Coordinates of C-alpha atoms in Angstrom, one line a residue:
X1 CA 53.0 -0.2 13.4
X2 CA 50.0 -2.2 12.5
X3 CA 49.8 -6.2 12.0
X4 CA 46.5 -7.6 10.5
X5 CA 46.3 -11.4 10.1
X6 CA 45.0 -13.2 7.0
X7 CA 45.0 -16.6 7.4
X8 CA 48.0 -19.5 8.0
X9 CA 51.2 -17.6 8.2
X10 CA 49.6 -14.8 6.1
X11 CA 49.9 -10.9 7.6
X12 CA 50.1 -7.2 6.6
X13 CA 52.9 -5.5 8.6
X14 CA 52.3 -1.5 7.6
X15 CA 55.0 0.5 9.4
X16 CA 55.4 4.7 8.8
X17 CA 57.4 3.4 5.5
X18 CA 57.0 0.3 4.0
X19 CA 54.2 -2.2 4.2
X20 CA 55.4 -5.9 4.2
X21 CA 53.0 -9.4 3.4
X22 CA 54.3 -12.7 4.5
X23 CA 53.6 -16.1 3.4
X24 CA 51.0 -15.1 0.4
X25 CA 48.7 -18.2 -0.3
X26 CA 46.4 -19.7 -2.8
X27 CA 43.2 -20.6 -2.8
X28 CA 44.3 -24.7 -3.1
X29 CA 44.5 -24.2 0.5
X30 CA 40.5 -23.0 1.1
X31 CA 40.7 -19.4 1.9
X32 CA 40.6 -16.6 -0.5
X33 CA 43.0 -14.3 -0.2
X34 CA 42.2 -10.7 -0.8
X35 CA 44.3 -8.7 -3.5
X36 CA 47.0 -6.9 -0.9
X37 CA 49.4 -4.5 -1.7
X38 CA 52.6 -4.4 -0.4
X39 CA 56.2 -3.2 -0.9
X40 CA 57.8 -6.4 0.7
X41 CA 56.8 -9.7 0.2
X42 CA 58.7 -13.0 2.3
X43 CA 58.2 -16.5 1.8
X44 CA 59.2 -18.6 4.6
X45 CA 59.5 -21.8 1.9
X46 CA 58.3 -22.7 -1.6
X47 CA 54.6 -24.5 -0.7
X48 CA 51.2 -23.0 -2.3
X49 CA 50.3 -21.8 1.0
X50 CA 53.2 -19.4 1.7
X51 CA 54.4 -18.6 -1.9
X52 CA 51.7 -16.7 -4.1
X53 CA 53.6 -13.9 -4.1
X54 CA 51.9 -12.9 -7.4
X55 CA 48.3 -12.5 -5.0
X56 CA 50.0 -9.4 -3.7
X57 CA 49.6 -6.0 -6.0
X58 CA 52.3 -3.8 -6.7
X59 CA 55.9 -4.4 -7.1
X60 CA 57.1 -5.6 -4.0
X61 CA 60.8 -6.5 -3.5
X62 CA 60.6 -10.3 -2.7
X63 CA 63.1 -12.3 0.2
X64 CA 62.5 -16.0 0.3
X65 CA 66.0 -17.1 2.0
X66 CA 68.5 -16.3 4.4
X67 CA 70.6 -12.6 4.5
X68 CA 70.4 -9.6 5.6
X69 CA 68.5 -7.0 3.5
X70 CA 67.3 -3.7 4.0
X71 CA 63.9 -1.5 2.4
X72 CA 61.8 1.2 2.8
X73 CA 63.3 2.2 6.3
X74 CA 63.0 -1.5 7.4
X75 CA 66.2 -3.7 8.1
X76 CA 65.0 -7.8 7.6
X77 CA 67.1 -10.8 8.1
X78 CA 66.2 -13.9 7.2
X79 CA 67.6 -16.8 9.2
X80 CA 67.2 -20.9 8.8
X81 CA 67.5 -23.1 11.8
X82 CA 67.7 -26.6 11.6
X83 CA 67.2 -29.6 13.8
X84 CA 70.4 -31.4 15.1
X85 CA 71.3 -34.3 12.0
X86 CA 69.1 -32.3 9.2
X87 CA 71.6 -32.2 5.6
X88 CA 71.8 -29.1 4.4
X89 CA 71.2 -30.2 0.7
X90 CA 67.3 -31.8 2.1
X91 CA 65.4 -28.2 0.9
X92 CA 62.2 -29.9 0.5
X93 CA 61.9 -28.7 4.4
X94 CA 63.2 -25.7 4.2
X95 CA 62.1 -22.7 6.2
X96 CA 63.4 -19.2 6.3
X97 CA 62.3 -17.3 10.0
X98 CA 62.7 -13.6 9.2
X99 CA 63.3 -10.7 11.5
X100 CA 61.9 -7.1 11.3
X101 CA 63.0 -4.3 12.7
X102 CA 61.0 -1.4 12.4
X103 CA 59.7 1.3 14.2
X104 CA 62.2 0.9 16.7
X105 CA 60.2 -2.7 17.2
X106 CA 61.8 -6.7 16.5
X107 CA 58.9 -8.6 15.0
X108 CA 60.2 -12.9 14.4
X109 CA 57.8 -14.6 11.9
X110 CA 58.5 -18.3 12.0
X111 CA 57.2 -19.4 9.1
X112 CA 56.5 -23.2 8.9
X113 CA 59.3 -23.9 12.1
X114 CA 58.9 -27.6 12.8
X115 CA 61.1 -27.9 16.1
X116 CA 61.9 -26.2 19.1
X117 CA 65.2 -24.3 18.7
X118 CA 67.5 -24.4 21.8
X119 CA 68.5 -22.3 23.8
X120 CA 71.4 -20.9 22.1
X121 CA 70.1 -21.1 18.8
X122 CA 67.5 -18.8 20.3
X123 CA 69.9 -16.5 22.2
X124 CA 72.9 -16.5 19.0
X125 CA 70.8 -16.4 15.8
X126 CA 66.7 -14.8 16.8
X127 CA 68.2 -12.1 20.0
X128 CA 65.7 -10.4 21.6
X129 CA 61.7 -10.3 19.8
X130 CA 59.4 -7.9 20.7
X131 CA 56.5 -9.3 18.4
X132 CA 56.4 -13.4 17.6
X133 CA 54.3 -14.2 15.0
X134 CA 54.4 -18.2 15.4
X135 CA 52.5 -21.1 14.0
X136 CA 50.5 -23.4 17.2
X137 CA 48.6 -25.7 15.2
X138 CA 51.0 -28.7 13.9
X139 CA 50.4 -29.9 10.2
X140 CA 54.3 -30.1 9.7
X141 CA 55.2 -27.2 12.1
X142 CA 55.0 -26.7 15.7
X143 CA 52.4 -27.8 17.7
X144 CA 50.6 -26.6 20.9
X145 CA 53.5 -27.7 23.1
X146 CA 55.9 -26.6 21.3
X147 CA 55.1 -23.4 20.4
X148 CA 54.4 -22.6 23.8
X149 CA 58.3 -23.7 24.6
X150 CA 59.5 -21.6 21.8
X151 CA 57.6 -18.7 23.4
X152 CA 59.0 -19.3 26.7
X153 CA 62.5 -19.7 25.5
X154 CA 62.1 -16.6 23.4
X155 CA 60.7 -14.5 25.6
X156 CA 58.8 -12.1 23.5
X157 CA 56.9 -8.8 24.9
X158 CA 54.1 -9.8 22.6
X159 CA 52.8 -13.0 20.6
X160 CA 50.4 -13.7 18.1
X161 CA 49.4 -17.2 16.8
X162 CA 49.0 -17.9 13.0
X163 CA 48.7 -21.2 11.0
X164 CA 46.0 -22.7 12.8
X165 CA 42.3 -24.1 12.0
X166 CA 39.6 -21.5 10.8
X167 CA 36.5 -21.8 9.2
X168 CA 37.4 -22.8 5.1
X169 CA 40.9 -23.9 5.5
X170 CA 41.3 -27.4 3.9
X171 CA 44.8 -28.1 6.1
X172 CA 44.4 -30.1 8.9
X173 CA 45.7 -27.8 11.7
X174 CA 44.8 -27.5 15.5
X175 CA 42.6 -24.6 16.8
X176 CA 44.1 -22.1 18.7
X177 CA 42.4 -22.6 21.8
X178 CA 45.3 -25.5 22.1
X179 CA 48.0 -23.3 22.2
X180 CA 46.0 -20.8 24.5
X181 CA 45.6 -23.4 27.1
X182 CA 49.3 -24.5 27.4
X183 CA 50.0 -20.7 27.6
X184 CA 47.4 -20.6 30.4
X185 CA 46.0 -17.3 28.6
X186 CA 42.4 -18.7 27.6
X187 CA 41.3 -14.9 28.0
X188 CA 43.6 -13.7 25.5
X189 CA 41.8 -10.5 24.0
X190 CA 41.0 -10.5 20.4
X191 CA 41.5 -7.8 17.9
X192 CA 40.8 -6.9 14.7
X193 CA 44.0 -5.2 13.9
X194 CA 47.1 -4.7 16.2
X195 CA 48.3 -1.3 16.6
X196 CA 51.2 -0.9 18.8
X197 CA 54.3 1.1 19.0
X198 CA 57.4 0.9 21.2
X199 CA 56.1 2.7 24.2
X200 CA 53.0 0.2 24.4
X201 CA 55.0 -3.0 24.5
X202 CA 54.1 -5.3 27.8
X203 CA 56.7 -5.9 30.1
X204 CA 55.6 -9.6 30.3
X205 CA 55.1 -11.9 27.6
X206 CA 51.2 -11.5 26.6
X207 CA 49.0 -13.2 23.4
X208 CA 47.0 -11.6 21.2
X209 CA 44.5 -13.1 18.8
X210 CA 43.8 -11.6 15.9
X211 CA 40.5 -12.0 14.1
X212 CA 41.0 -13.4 10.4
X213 CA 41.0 -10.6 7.9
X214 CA 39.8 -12.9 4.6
X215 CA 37.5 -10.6 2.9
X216 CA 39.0 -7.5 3.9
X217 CA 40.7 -5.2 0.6
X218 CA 43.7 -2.8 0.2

């Protein structure tokens, strides 16, 4: 499997059989998104800077809520957790966190998650994550603090951060190295791509950082 990161909540997931973009954006949000391809495309909720689902080339099968679906080889559920109070008919705040399992891998993208799930919800609706692709740099999701909770309720064998500040983006978000101090991993490694499969998992949680891919093509 290999995960390259575009920007926000924006990555390329290419397994042996399908390849899958989440959270396409626009360019209202500062970065220019290159013109991917894919066969899968989620959208974690309906805002410019998850939903261009039109950027992405081809004619990818698109999930933007909850269920349970399955393509190319790759079995996705798509799961929405709300804080405690939160009606059901308020969808202006809507998020979608979608599971992948692929390559004998979990991979948990969290979208736009504004709150710290507990530990049930974590245990009953997410199970166990291999790969958590989660956003750290608050602008109406999680913050710093949080997302380092998340993590450590979570558990994963390998995290990556997304929706934080870069060079470009006009959001106001965090930078990473927020998140990487309350995770005590300042000397996280940093790669271009990730390329992992099952037998290379950690046994302990571990972040990677992933370079921003904004000009790359295909």
């Amino acid at each position: 499997m290999e995960i390259a990161w575009f920007g926000l909540s924006c990555f390329r997931i290419r397994s042996r059989t399908a390849t899958i973009v989440t959270d396409p954006y626009d360019k209202s949000v500062g970065l220019s998104l290159p013109r991917l391809k894919a066969d899968i495309v989620t959208v974690s909720h309906d805002a410019p800077g998850h939903n261009a689902v039109r950027a992405v080339r081809g004619e990818p099968r698109v999930i933007s809520g909850p269920g349970e679906y399955e393509i190319g080889g790759v079995f996705i559920t798509g799961l929405e957790i709300r804080p405690e109070g939160k009606r059901k008919r308020d969808r202006a705040r809507r998020n979608t966190i979608f599971v992948f399992e692929l390559e004998d891998m979990r991979v948990c993208h969290l979208g736009d998650l504004q709150h710290v799930p507990s530990q049930a919800e974590v245990e009953e609706a997410l199970g166990e994550v291999d790969v958590l692709l989660i956003p750290v740099g608050d602008g109406e999701a999680l913050n710093a603090a949080q997302a380092a909770e998340v993590v450590r309720r979570l558990e994963p064998r390998l995290v990556i951060p997304m929706h934080y500040r870069v060079p470009g983006l006009s959001l106001r978000l965090d930078p990473v190295q927020k998140f990487l101090k309350e995770m005590g991993s300042e000397k996280a490694p940093t790669l271009d791509v990730l390329k992992i499969s099952r037998s290379d998992l950690p046994e302990e949680t571990q972040v990677v950082v992933l370079h921003l891919q904004a000009q790359e093509e295909g």
